Amino acid sequence: MLKKIAYLQKLQQALHDGDDRQIYELMDPIRYARDVKKSRTTDQSADLSMLISDVHADLSHYLSGKLIDYLGQTYPFFYYDEINNGTFKIYFGNWWDRRLFGELDVLNVAFKFDEEEYDKLRQTFELAPAHKRFNSDNIDAVTAENAKLQRLIDDQSERDNQKDTLRQQLKELGSKSTLPWDSGKVKEERQTIVDKLSELADQDEAAMNANKTIKENDEKILSLSKEDTILNYEKQSIQKTFEDFTHFESHNDTLYTDYLTSLIGKGRVNAND
């Protein structure tokens, strides 16, 4: 019981002093010792941290102030929106059509990135040396489909001429008298012409819907191009701050240690203000 009271008193004092570093240590002394002090701890406060599980949201809200100020300097391209008490969404950039990029885990000092959006950004870096963008292949495929559809539209007159010729051939076959042993050959010729007419009819139907499909594909290309533009903005932002994606990931991995280290001594300074 005395240990629980002492633990809660330490937390209350840390809150009173504005000592965020002390609060983080109290919440997870084992991790703090390992990642910040680079040592092991026999502190039993890890078990006592469950005493404050019901106020995690309030602690997250409280601790977010200094953390987001720190992140604003370290990750100037991230912006945060507190959608519920202590729950923060991460947005990448302040430009038009910026993306929701994940969540900020304040209590663990960690980013919880959206896996799909994060993978798009990673691939953007990987494709850059080949002068390709994330949607390059998709855009090429849709552009090729549009070119094929446009040819269907442009070839309408040629198909009409082919159909007239084939119908005339059918008419001639129908009026042609044949010997019994030639009937099989004539039947085969007639089926070949019918099959070709059917193929041309399918192309006509496709051409009738081509303009609509081309318009839809143009909108798809525009959407993909916009996404590539946004991804390029994100890539440039990371390069400006971290040079490359590898350094960006490295900083993410050490965020807890880096932030808590930056707080050492600040609690005492704040207490004396």
Coordinates of C-alpha atoms in Angstrom, one line a residue:
M1 CA 0.0 0.0 0.0
L2 CA 2.8 2.4 0.9
K3 CA 4.5 1.8 -2.4
K4 CA 1.3 2.6 -4.2
I5 CA 0.9 5.8 -2.3
A6 CA 4.5 6.8 -2.9
Y7 CA 4.1 6.1 -6.6
L8 CA 1.0 8.2 -6.9
Q9 CA 2.7 11.0 -4.9
K10 CA 5.7 11.0 -7.2
L11 CA 3.4 11.2 -10.2
Q12 CA 1.4 14.1 -8.6
Q13 CA 4.6 16.0 -7.9
A14 CA 5.9 15.4 -11.4
L15 CA 2.6 16.8 -12.8
H16 CA 2.8 19.8 -10.4
D17 CA 6.4 20.5 -11.5
G18 CA 5.7 20.0 -15.2
D19 CA 8.3 17.3 -15.3
D20 CA 7.3 15.2 -18.3
R21 CA 10.5 13.2 -18.2
Q22 CA 9.7 12.0 -14.7
I23 CA 6.1 11.1 -15.8
Y24 CA 7.4 9.0 -18.6
E25 CA 9.9 7.2 -16.3
L26 CA 7.1 6.5 -13.8
M27 CA 4.8 5.1 -16.6
D28 CA 7.5 2.6 -17.9
P29 CA 10.6 2.5 -15.7
I30 CA 12.0 -0.6 -17.4
R31 CA 11.9 0.9 -20.8
Y32 CA 13.2 4.2 -19.5
A33 CA 16.2 2.5 -17.9
R34 CA 16.9 0.4 -21.0
D35 CA 16.5 3.1 -23.7
V36 CA 17.5 6.3 -21.9
K37 CA 19.8 5.3 -19.0
K38 CA 21.1 2.3 -21.0
S39 CA 20.9 0.2 -17.9
R40 CA 18.7 -2.3 -16.1
T41 CA 16.4 -1.4 -13.3
T42 CA 15.0 -3.3 -10.3
D43 CA 12.3 -0.6 -9.8
Q44 CA 9.0 -2.3 -9.2
S45 CA 7.0 0.8 -10.5
A46 CA 6.3 -1.1 -13.7
D47 CA 3.6 -3.0 -11.8
L48 CA 2.3 0.1 -10.2
S49 CA 1.9 1.9 -13.5
M50 CA -1.4 0.0 -13.9
L51 CA -2.8 2.3 -11.2
I52 CA -3.0 5.1 -13.7
S53 CA -4.4 3.1 -16.7
D54 CA -7.8 4.8 -16.4
V55 CA -6.3 8.3 -16.9
H56 CA -4.1 7.4 -19.9
A57 CA -6.2 9.6 -22.2
D58 CA -5.8 12.6 -19.8
L59 CA -2.0 11.9 -19.5
S60 CA -1.7 11.7 -23.3
H61 CA -3.5 15.0 -23.7
Y62 CA -1.2 16.6 -21.0
L63 CA 2.0 15.2 -22.4
S64 CA 1.2 16.0 -26.0
G65 CA 2.0 19.7 -25.5
K66 CA 5.8 19.5 -25.2
L67 CA 6.0 16.4 -27.4
I68 CA 4.3 18.1 -30.3
D69 CA 6.5 21.2 -29.9
Y70 CA 9.5 18.9 -30.1
L71 CA 8.2 17.1 -33.1
G72 CA 7.4 20.4 -34.8
Q73 CA 11.2 21.1 -34.8
T74 CA 12.2 17.5 -35.7
Y75 CA 9.5 16.6 -38.1
P76 CA 8.3 20.0 -39.5
F77 CA 6.2 18.3 -42.2
F78 CA 3.9 16.5 -39.8
Y79 CA 0.7 18.2 -38.4
Y80 CA -1.5 16.8 -35.6
D81 CA -5.2 16.9 -34.9
E82 CA -6.6 15.8 -31.5
I83 CA -9.8 14.0 -32.6
N84 CA -10.6 12.8 -29.0
N85 CA -9.0 13.6 -25.6
G86 CA -5.5 12.3 -25.9
T87 CA -6.0 10.8 -29.4
F88 CA -4.0 12.4 -32.2
K89 CA -4.1 11.9 -36.0
I90 CA -1.1 12.7 -38.1
Y91 CA -1.3 14.6 -41.4
F92 CA 1.6 14.9 -43.8
G93 CA 2.0 18.4 -45.0
N94 CA -0.1 21.6 -45.0
W95 CA -0.7 21.6 -48.7
W96 CA -3.9 20.9 -50.6
D97 CA -5.2 17.3 -50.5
R98 CA -2.7 16.4 -47.8
R99 CA -2.9 12.8 -46.5
L100 CA -4.0 11.3 -43.2
F101 CA -0.7 9.5 -42.4
G102 CA -1.5 7.7 -39.1
E103 CA -1.6 8.3 -35.4
L104 CA 0.7 9.8 -32.7
D105 CA 1.1 7.5 -29.7
V106 CA 2.0 10.1 -27.1
L107 CA 2.4 7.8 -24.1
N108 CA 4.9 5.6 -26.0
V109 CA 6.4 8.5 -28.0
A110 CA 5.9 6.7 -31.3
F111 CA 4.3 7.1 -34.7
K112 CA 1.7 4.6 -35.7
F113 CA 1.8 5.1 -39.5
D114 CA -0.9 3.9 -41.8
E115 CA 0.8 0.9 -43.4
E116 CA -0.6 1.5 -46.9
E117 CA 0.3 5.2 -47.0
Y118 CA 3.7 4.5 -45.5
D119 CA 4.4 1.9 -48.1
K120 CA 3.5 4.3 -50.9
L121 CA 6.0 6.8 -49.6
R122 CA 8.7 4.1 -49.2
Q123 CA 8.2 2.9 -52.8
T124 CA 8.4 6.5 -54.0
F125 CA 11.9 6.7 -52.7
E126 CA 12.8 3.3 -54.1
L127 CA 11.5 4.2 -57.6
A128 CA 13.2 7.6 -57.8
P129 CA 16.6 6.4 -59.0
A130 CA 14.9 4.8 -62.1
H131 CA 13.1 8.2 -62.7
K132 CA 9.8 6.5 -62.0
R133 CA 6.9 7.6 -59.7
F134 CA 4.6 5.4 -57.6
N135 CA 1.8 5.4 -60.2
S136 CA 4.0 5.5 -63.4
D137 CA 3.1 1.9 -64.5
N138 CA -0.6 2.4 -63.7
I139 CA -0.7 5.7 -65.7
D140 CA 1.1 4.0 -68.6
A141 CA -1.4 1.1 -68.6
V142 CA -4.5 3.4 -68.6
T143 CA -2.9 5.7 -71.3
A144 CA -2.3 2.6 -73.5
E145 CA -6.0 1.5 -73.0
N146 CA -7.1 5.0 -74.0
A147 CA -5.0 4.8 -77.1
K148 CA -6.6 1.5 -78.0
L149 CA -10.1 2.8 -77.5
Q150 CA -9.3 5.9 -79.6
R151 CA -8.2 3.6 -82.4
L152 CA -11.6 1.8 -82.2
I153 CA -13.3 5.1 -82.6
D154 CA -11.1 6.3 -85.5
D155 CA -11.4 2.9 -87.3
Q156 CA -15.2 3.0 -87.5
S157 CA -15.3 3.9 -91.2
E158 CA -12.9 1.1 -92.1
R159 CA -15.0 -1.4 -90.1
D160 CA -18.1 -0.2 -92.0
N161 CA -16.4 -0.9 -95.3
Q162 CA -15.3 -4.3 -94.1
K163 CA -18.8 -5.2 -93.1
D164 CA -20.2 -4.1 -96.4
T165 CA -17.6 -6.3 -98.2
L166 CA -18.3 -9.3 -96.0
R167 CA -22.1 -9.0 -96.4
Q168 CA -21.6 -8.9 -100.1
Q169 CA -19.5 -12.1 -99.9
L170 CA -22.3 -13.7 -97.9
K171 CA -24.8 -12.7 -100.5
E172 CA -22.7 -14.1 -103.3
L173 CA -22.2 -17.4 -101.4
G174 CA -25.9 -17.7 -100.8
S175 CA -26.7 -17.3 -104.5
K176 CA -23.9 -19.5 -105.7
S177 CA -24.8 -23.0 -106.8
T178 CA -22.5 -25.6 -105.6
L179 CA -21.8 -29.3 -106.2
P180 CA -22.6 -31.6 -103.2
W181 CA -18.9 -32.3 -102.6
D182 CA -18.3 -28.5 -102.4
S183 CA -21.0 -27.8 -99.8
G184 CA -18.7 -28.3 -96.8
K185 CA -16.2 -25.8 -98.2
V186 CA -18.9 -23.2 -98.8
K187 CA -20.3 -23.8 -95.3
E188 CA -16.8 -23.2 -93.8
E189 CA -16.4 -20.0 -95.8
R190 CA -19.8 -18.7 -94.7
Q191 CA -18.9 -19.4 -91.0
T192 CA -15.6 -17.6 -91.4
I193 CA -17.4 -14.5 -92.7
V194 CA -20.1 -14.7 -90.0
D195 CA -17.3 -14.9 -87.3
K196 CA -15.6 -11.9 -88.7
L197 CA -18.8 -9.9 -88.8
S198 CA -19.5 -10.8 -85.2
E199 CA -16.0 -9.6 -84.3
L200 CA -16.6 -6.3 -86.0
A201 CA -19.9 -5.9 -84.2
D202 CA -18.2 -6.4 -80.9
Q203 CA -15.7 -3.7 -81.9
D204 CA -18.5 -1.4 -82.9
E205 CA -20.1 -1.9 -79.4
A206 CA -16.8 -1.2 -77.7
A207 CA -16.4 1.9 -79.8
M208 CA -19.9 3.1 -78.8
N209 CA -18.8 3.1 -75.1
A210 CA -15.3 4.2 -75.8
N211 CA -15.8 7.9 -75.2
K212 CA -17.3 7.3 -71.8
T213 CA -14.5 5.0 -70.9
I214 CA -11.8 7.4 -72.2
K215 CA -13.3 10.1 -70.0
E216 CA -13.3 7.9 -66.9
N217 CA -9.7 6.9 -67.7
D218 CA -8.7 10.5 -68.0
E219 CA -10.1 11.2 -64.6
K220 CA -8.3 8.2 -63.3
I221 CA -5.0 9.4 -64.8
L222 CA -5.6 12.8 -63.2
S223 CA -6.2 11.3 -59.8
L224 CA -3.1 9.1 -60.1
S225 CA -1.0 12.1 -61.2
K226 CA -2.3 14.1 -58.2
E227 CA -1.3 11.3 -55.9
D228 CA 2.2 11.2 -57.4
T229 CA 2.5 15.0 -56.9
I230 CA 1.5 14.7 -53.2
L231 CA 4.0 11.8 -52.8
N232 CA 6.7 13.9 -54.4
Y233 CA 6.0 16.8 -52.0
E234 CA 6.3 14.3 -49.1
K235 CA 9.6 12.9 -50.6
Q236 CA 11.1 16.4 -50.9
S237 CA 10.0 17.2 -47.3
I238 CA 11.8 14.2 -45.9
Q239 CA 14.9 14.8 -48.1
K240 CA 15.0 18.4 -46.8
T241 CA 15.0 17.3 -43.2
F242 CA 16.6 13.8 -43.2
E243 CA 18.3 13.6 -46.6
D244 CA 16.9 10.1 -47.4
F245 CA 14.3 7.6 -46.2
T246 CA 16.8 5.5 -44.3
H247 CA 17.7 8.4 -42.0
F248 CA 14.0 9.2 -41.6
E249 CA 13.3 5.6 -40.4
S250 CA 16.3 5.6 -38.1
H251 CA 15.0 8.7 -36.4
N252 CA 11.6 7.1 -36.0
D253 CA 13.1 4.1 -34.3
T254 CA 15.0 6.2 -31.7
L255 CA 12.2 8.8 -31.2
Y256 CA 11.5 7.7 -27.6
T257 CA 15.1 7.9 -26.6
D258 CA 15.8 11.1 -28.4
Y259 CA 12.8 12.9 -26.9
L260 CA 13.3 11.7 -23.4
T261 CA 17.0 12.6 -23.5
S262 CA 16.0 16.1 -24.6
L263 CA 13.8 16.4 -21.5
I264 CA 16.5 15.6 -19.0
G265 CA 17.0 18.6 -16.8
K266 CA 14.0 20.5 -18.1
G267 CA 11.8 19.3 -15.3
R268 CA 14.1 20.9 -12.7
V269 CA 14.3 24.1 -14.8
N270 CA 10.5 24.2 -15.0
A271 CA 10.2 23.6 -11.2
N272 CA 12.3 26.6 -10.6
D273 CA 10.4 29.0 -12.9

